[in-house]
Short mmCIF file of N, CA, C and O in Angstrom, two decimals:
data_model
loop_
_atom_site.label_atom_id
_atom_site.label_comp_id
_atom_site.label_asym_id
_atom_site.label_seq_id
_atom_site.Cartn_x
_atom_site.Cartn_y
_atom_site.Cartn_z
N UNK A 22 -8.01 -3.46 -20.95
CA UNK A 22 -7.85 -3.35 -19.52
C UNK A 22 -6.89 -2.19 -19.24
O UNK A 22 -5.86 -2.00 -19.88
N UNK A 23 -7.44 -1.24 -17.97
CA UNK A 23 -6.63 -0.40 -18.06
C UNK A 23 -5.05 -0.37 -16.96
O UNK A 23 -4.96 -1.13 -15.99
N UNK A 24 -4.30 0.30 -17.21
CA UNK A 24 -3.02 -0.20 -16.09
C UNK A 24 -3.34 -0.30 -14.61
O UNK A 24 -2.81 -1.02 -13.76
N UNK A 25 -4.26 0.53 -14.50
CA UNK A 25 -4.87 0.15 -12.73
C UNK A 25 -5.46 -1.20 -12.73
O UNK A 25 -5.20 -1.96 -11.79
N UNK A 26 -6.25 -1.59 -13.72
CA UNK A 26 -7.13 -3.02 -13.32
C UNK A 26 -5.84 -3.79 -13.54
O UNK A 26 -5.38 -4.07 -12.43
N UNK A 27 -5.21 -4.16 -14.32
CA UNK A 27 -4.01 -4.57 -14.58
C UNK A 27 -2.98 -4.85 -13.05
O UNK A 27 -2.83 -5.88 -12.41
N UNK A 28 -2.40 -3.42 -12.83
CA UNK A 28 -1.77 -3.59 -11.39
C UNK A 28 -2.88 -4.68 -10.44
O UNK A 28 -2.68 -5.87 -10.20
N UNK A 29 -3.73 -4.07 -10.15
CA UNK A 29 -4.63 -4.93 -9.14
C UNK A 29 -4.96 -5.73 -9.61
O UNK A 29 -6.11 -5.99 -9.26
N UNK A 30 -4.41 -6.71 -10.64
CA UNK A 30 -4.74 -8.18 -10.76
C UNK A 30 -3.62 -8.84 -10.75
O UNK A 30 -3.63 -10.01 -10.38
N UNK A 31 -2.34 -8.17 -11.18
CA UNK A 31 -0.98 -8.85 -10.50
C UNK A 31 -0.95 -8.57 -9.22
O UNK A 31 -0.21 -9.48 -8.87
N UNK A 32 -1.20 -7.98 -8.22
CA UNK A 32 -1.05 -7.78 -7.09
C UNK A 32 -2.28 -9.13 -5.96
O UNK A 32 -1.97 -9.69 -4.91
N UNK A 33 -3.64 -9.25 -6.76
CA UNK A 33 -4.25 -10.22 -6.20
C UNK A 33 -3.56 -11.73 -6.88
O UNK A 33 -3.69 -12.81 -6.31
N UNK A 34 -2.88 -11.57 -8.07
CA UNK A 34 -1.99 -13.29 -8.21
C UNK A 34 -1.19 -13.53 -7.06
O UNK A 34 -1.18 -14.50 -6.30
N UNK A 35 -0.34 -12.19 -7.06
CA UNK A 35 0.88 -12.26 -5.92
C UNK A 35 0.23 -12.93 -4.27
O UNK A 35 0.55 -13.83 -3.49
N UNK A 36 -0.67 -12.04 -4.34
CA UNK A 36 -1.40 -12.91 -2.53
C UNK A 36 -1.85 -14.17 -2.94
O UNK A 36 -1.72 -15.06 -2.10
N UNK A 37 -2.41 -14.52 -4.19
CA UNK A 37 -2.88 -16.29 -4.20
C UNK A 37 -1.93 -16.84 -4.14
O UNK A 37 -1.72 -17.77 -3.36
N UNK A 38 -1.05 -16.34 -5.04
CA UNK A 38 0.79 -17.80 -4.59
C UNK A 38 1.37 -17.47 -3.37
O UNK A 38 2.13 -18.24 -2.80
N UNK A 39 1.06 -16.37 -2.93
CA UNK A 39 1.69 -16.23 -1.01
C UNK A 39 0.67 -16.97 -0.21
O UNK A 39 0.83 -17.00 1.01
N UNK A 40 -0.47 -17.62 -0.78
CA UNK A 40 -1.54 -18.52 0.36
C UNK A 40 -2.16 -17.30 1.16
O UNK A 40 -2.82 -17.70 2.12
N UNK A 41 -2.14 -16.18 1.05
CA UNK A 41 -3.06 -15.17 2.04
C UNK A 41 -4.70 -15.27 1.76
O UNK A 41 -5.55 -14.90 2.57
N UNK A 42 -4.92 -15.75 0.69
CA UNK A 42 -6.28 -16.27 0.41
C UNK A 42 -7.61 -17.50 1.09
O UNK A 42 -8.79 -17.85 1.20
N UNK A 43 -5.68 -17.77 1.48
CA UNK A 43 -6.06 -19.72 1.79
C UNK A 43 -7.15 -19.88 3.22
O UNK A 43 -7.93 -20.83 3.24
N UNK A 44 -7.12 -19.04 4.20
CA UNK A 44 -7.90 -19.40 5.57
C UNK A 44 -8.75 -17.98 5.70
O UNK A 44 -8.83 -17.42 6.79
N UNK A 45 -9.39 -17.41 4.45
CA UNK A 45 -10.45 -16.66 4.64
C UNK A 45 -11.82 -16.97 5.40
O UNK A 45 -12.08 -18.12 5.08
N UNK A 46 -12.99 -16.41 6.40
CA UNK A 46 -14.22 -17.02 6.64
C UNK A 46 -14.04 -17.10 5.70
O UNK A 46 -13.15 -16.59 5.01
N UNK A 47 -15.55 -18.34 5.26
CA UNK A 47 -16.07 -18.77 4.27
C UNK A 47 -15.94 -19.49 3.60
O UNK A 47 -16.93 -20.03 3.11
N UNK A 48 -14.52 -19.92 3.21
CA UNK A 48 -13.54 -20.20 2.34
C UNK A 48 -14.42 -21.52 1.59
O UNK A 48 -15.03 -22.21 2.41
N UNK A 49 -14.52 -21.83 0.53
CA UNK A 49 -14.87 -23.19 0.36
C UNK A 49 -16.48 -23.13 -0.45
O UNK A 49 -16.90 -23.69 -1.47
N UNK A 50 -17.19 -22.06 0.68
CA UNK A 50 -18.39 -22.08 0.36
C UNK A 50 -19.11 -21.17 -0.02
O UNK A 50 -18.98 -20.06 0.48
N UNK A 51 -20.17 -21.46 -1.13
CA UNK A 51 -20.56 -20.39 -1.74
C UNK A 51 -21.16 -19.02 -1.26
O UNK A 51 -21.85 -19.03 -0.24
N UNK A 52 -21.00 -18.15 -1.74
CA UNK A 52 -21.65 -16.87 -1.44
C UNK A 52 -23.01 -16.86 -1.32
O UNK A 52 -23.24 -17.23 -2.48
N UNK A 53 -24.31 -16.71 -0.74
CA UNK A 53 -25.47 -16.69 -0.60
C UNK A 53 -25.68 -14.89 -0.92
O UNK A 53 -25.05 -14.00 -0.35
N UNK A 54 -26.58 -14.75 -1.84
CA UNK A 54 -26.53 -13.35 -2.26
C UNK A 54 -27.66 -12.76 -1.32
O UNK A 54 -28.65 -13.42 -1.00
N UNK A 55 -27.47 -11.68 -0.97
CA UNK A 55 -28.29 -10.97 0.27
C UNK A 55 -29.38 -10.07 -0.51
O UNK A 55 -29.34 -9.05 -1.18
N UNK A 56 -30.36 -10.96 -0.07
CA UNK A 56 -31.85 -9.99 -0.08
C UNK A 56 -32.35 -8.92 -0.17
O UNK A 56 -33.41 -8.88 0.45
N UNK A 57 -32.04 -7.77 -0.78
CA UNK A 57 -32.24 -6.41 -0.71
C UNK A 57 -33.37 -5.77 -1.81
O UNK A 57 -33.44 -4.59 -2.16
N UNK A 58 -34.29 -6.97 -2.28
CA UNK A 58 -35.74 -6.22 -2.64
C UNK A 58 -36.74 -5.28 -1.95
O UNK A 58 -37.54 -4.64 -2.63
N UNK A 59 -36.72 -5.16 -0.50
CA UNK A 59 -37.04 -4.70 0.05
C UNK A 59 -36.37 -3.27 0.57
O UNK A 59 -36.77 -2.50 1.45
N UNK A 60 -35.18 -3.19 -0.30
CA UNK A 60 -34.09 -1.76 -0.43
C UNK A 60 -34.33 -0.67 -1.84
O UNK A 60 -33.90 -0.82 -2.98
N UNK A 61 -35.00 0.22 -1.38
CA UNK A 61 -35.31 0.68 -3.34
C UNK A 61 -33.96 0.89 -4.00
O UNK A 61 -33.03 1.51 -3.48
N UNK A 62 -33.93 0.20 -5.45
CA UNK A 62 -33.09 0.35 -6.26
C UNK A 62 -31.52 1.32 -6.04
O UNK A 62 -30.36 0.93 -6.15
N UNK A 63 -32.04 2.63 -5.72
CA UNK A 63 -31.47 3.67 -5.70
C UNK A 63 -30.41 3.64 -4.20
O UNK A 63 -29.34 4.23 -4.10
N UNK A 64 -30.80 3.13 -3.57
CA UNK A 64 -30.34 2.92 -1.58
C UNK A 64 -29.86 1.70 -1.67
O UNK A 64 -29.64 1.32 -0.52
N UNK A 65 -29.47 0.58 -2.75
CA UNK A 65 -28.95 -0.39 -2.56
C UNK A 65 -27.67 -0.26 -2.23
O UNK A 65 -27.36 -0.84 -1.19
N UNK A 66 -26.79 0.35 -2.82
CA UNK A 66 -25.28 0.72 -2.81
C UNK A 66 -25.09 1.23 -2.06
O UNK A 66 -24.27 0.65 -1.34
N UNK A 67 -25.45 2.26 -1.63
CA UNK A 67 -25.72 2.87 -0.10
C UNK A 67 -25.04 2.10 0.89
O UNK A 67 -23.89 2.13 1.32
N UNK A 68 -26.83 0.86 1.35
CA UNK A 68 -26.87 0.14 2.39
C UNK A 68 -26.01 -0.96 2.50
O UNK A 68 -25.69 -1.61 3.49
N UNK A 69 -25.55 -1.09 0.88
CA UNK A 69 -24.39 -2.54 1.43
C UNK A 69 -23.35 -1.52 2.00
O UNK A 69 -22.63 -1.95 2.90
N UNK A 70 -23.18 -0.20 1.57
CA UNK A 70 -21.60 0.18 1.69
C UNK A 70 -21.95 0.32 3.69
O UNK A 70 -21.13 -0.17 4.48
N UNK A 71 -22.86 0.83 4.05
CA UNK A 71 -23.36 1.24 5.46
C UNK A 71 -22.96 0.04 6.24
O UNK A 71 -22.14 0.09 7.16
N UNK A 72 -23.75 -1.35 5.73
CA UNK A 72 -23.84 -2.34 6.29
C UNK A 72 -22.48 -2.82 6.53
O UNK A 72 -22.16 -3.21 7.65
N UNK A 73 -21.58 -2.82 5.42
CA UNK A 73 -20.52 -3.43 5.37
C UNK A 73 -19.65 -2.69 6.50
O UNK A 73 -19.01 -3.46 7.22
N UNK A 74 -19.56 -1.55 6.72
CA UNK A 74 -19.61 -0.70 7.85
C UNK A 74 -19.75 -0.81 8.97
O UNK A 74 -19.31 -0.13 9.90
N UNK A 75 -20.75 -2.17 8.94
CA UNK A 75 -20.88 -2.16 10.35
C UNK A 75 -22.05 -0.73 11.20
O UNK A 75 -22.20 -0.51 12.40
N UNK A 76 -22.56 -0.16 10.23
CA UNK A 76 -23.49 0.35 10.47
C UNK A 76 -25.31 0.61 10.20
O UNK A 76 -25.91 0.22 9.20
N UNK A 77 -25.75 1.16 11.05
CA UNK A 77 -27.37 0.90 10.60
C UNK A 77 -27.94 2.39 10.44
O UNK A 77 -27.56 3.37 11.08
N UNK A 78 -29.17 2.36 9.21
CA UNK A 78 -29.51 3.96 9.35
C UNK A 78 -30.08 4.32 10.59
O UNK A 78 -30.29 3.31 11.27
N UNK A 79 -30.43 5.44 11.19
CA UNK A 79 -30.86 5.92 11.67
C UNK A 79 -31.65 5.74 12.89
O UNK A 79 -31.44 5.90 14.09
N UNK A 80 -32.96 5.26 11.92
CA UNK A 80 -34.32 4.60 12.34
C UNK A 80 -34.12 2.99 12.80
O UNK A 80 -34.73 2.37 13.66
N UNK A 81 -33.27 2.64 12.10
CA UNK A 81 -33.22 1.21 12.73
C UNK A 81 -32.13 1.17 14.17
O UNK A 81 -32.44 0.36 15.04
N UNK A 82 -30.95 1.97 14.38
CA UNK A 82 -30.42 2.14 15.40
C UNK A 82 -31.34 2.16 16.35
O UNK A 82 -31.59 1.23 17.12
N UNK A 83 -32.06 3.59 16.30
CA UNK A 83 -33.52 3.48 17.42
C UNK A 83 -33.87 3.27 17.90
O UNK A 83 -34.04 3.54 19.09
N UNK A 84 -34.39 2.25 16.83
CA UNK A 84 -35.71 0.95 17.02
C UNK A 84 -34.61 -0.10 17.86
O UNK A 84 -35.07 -0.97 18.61
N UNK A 85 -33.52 0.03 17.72
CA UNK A 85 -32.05 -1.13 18.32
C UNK A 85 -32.42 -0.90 19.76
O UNK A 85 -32.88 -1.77 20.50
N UNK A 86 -32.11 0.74 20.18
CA UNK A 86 -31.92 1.14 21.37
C UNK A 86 -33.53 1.24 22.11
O UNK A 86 -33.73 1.22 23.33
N UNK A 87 -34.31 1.33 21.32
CA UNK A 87 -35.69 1.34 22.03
C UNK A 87 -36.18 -0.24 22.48
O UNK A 87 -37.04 -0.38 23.35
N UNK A 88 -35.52 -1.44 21.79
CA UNK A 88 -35.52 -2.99 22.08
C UNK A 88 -34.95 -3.24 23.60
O UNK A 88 -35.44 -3.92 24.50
N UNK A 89 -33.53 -2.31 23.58
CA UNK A 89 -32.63 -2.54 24.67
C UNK A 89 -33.38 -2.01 25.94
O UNK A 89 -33.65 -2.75 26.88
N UNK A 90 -33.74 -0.60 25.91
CA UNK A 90 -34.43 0.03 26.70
C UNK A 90 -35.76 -0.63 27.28
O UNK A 90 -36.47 -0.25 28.21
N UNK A 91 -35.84 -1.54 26.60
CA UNK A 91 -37.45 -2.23 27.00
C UNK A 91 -36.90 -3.46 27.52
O UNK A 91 -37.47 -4.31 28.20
N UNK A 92 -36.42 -3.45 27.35
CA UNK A 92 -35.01 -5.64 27.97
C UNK A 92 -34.78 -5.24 29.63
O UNK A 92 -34.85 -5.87 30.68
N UNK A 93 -34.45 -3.73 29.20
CA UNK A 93 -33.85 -3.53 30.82
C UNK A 93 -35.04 -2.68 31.93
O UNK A 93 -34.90 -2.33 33.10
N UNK A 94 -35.99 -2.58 31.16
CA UNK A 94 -37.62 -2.09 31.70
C UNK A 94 -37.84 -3.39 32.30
O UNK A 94 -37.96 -3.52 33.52
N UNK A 95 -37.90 -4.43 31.43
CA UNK A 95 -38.67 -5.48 32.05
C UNK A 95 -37.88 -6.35 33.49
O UNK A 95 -38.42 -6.98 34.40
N UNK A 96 -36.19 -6.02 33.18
CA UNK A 96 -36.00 -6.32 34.18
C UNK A 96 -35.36 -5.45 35.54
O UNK A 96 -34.79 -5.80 36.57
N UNK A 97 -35.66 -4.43 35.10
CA UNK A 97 -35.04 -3.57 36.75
C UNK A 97 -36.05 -3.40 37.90
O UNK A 97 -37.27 -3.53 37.83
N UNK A 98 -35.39 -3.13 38.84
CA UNK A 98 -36.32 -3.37 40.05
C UNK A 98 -36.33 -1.71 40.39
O UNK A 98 -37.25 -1.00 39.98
N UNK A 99 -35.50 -1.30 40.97
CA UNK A 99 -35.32 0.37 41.71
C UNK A 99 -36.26 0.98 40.48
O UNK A 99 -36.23 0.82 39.26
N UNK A 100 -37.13 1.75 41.39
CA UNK A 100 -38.10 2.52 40.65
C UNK A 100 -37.57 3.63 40.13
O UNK A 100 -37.88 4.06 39.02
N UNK A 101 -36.51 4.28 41.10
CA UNK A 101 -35.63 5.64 40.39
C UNK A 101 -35.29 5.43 39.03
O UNK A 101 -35.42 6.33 38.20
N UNK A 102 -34.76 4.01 38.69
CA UNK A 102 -33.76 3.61 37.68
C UNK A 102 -35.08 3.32 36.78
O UNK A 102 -35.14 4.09 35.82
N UNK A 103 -36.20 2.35 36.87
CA UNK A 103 -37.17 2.69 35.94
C UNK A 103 -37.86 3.67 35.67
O UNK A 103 -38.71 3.44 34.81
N UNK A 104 -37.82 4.86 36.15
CA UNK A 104 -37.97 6.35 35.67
C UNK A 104 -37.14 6.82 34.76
O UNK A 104 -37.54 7.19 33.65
N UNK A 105 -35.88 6.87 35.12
CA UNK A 105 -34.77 7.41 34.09
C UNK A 105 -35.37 6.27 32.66
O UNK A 105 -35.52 6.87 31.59
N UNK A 106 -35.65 4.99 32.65
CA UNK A 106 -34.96 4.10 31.52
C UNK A 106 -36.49 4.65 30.76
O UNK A 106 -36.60 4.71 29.53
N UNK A 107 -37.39 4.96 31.52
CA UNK A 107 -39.06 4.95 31.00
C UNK A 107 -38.73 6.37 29.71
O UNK A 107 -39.07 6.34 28.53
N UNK A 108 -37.91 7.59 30.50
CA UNK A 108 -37.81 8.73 29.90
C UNK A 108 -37.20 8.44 29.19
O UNK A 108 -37.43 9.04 28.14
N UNK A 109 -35.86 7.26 29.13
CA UNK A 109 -35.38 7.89 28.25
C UNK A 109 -36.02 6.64 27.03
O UNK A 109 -35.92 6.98 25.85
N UNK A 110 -36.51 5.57 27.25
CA UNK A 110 -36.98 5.22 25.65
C UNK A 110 -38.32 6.32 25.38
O UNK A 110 -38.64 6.24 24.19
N UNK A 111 -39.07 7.19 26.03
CA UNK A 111 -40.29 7.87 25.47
C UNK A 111 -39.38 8.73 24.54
O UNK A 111 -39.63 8.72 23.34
N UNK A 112 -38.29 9.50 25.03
CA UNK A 112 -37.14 10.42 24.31
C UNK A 112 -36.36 9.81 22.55
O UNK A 112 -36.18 10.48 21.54
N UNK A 113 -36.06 8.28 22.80
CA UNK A 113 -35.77 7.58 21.93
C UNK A 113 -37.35 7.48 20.79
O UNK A 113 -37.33 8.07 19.70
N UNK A 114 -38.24 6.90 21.12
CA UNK A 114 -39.03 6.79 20.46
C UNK A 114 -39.88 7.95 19.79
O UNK A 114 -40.55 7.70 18.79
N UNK A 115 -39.85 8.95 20.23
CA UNK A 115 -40.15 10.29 19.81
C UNK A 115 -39.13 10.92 19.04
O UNK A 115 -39.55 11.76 18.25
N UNK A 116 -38.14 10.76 19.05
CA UNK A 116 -37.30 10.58 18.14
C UNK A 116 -37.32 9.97 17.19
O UNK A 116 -37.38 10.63 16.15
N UNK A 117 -37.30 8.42 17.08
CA UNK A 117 -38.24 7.28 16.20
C UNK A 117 -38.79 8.00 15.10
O UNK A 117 -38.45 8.04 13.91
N UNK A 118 -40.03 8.77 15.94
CA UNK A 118 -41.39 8.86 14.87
C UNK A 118 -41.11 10.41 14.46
O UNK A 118 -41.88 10.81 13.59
N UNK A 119 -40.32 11.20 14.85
CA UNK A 119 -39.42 12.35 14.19
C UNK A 119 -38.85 12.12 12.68
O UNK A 119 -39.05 12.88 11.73
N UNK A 120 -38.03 10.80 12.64
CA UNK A 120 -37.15 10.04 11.96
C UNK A 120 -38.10 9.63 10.39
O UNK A 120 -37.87 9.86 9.20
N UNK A 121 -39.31 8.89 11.16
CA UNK A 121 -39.74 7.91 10.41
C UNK A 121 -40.74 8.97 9.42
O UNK A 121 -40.90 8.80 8.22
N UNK A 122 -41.51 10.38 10.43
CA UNK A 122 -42.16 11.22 9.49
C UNK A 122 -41.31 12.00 8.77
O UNK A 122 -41.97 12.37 7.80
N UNK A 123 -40.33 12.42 8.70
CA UNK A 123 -39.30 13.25 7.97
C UNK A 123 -39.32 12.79 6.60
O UNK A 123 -39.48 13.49 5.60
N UNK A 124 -39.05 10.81 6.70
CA UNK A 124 -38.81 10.09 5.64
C UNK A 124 -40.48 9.97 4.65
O UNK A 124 -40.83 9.89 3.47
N UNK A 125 -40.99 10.01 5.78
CA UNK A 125 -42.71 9.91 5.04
C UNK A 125 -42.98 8.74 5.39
O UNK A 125 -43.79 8.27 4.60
N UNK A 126 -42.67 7.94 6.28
CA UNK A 126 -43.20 6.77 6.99
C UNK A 126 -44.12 7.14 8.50
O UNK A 126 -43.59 7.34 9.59
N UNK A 127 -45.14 7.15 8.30
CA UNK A 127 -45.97 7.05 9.46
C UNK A 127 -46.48 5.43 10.31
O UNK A 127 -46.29 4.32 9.81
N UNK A 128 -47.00 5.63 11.40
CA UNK A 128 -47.65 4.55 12.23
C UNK A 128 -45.89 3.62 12.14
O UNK A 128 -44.94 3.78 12.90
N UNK A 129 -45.98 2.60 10.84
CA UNK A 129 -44.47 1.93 11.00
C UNK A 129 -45.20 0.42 11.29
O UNK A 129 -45.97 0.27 12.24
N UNK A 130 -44.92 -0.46 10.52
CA UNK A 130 -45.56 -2.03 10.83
C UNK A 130 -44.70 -2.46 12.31
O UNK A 130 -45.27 -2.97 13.27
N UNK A 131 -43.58 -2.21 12.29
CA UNK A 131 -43.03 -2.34 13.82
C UNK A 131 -44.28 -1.81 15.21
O UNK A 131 -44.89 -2.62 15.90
N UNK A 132 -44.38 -0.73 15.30
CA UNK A 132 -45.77 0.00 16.14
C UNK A 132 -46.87 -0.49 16.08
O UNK A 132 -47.65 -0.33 17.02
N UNK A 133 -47.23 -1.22 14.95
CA UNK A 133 -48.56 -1.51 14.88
C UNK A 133 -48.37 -3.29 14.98
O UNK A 133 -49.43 -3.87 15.21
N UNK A 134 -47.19 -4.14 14.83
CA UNK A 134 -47.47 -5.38 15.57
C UNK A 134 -46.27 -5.53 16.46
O UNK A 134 -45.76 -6.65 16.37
N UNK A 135 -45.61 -4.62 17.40
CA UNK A 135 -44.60 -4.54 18.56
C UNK A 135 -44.83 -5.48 19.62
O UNK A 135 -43.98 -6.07 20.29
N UNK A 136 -46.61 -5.59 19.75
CA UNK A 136 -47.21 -6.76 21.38
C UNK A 136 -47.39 -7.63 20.46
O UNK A 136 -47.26 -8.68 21.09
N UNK A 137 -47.66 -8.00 19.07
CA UNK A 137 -47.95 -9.54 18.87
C UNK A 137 -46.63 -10.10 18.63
O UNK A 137 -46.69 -11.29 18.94
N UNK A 138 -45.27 -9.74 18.13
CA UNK A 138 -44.41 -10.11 17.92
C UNK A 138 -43.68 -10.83 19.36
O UNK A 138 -43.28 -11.97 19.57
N UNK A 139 -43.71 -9.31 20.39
CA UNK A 139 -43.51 -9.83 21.30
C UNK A 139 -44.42 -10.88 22.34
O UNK A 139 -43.92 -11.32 23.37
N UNK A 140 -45.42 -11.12 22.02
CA UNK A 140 -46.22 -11.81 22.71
C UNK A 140 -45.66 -13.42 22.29
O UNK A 140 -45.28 -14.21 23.16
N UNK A 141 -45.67 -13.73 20.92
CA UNK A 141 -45.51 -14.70 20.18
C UNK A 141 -43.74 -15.04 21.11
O UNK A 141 -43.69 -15.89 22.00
N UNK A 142 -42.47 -14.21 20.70
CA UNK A 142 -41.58 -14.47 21.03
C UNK A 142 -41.77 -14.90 22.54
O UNK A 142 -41.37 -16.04 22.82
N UNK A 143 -42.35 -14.13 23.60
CA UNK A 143 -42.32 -14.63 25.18
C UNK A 143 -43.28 -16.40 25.02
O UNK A 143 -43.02 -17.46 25.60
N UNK A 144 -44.26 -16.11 24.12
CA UNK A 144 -44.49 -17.63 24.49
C UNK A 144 -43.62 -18.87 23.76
O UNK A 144 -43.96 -20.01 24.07
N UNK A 145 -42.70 -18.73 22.97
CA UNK A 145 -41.88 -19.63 22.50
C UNK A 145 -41.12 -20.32 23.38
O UNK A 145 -40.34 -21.17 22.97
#
């Protein structure tokens, strides 16, 4: 073991006998390991470090803001204001498919079942 792993394992004893451990979330219960077969090999480390971050790539931001943009389509009334929101998800989503062909993803299973998902969710 080298003197760094060393330091940082007297330093994590020192917080277990100070109780700073003691009222972590979670505490108690096991870790459930997160799903990332669907992450190629290579982008795993990446996306936890992103995620852990508190952030999303790109394309999925987007697809975030193109959800929102359509929440507040369905409910605004002033037609001025559904003009601006119309432009600006066509702007977002053209962007989207900017994003998604760069990467070499075309069409996108999102685009191609967007009304059955949502159809299914409104009738729940």
């Amino acid at each position: 073991m080298g003197w760094l792993s060393w330091l940082a394992e007297q330093k994590i004893e020192e917080a277990v006998r100070r109780g700073e451990f003691d009222d972590l979330p979670g505490s108690g219960r096991p870790i459930v390991p997160e799903d990332l077969s669907g992450v190629p090999e290579e982008l795993r480390v990446p996306y936890r470090i992103l995620k852990n971050a508190g952030m999303l790539p790109e394309e999925l931001q987007l697809r975030k803001e193109c959800l929102e943009l359509e929440d507040l389509l369905a409910v605004c009334a002033s037609d001025g204001e559904k003009q601006t929101l119309e432009s600006r998800l066509t702007a977002k989503k053209l962007k989207l498919r900017m994003v998604e062909e760069q990467r070499g993803w075309s069409g996108g299973a999102y685009e191609q079942y967007a009304d059955k998902i949502r159809g299914r969710l409104e009738g729940s």
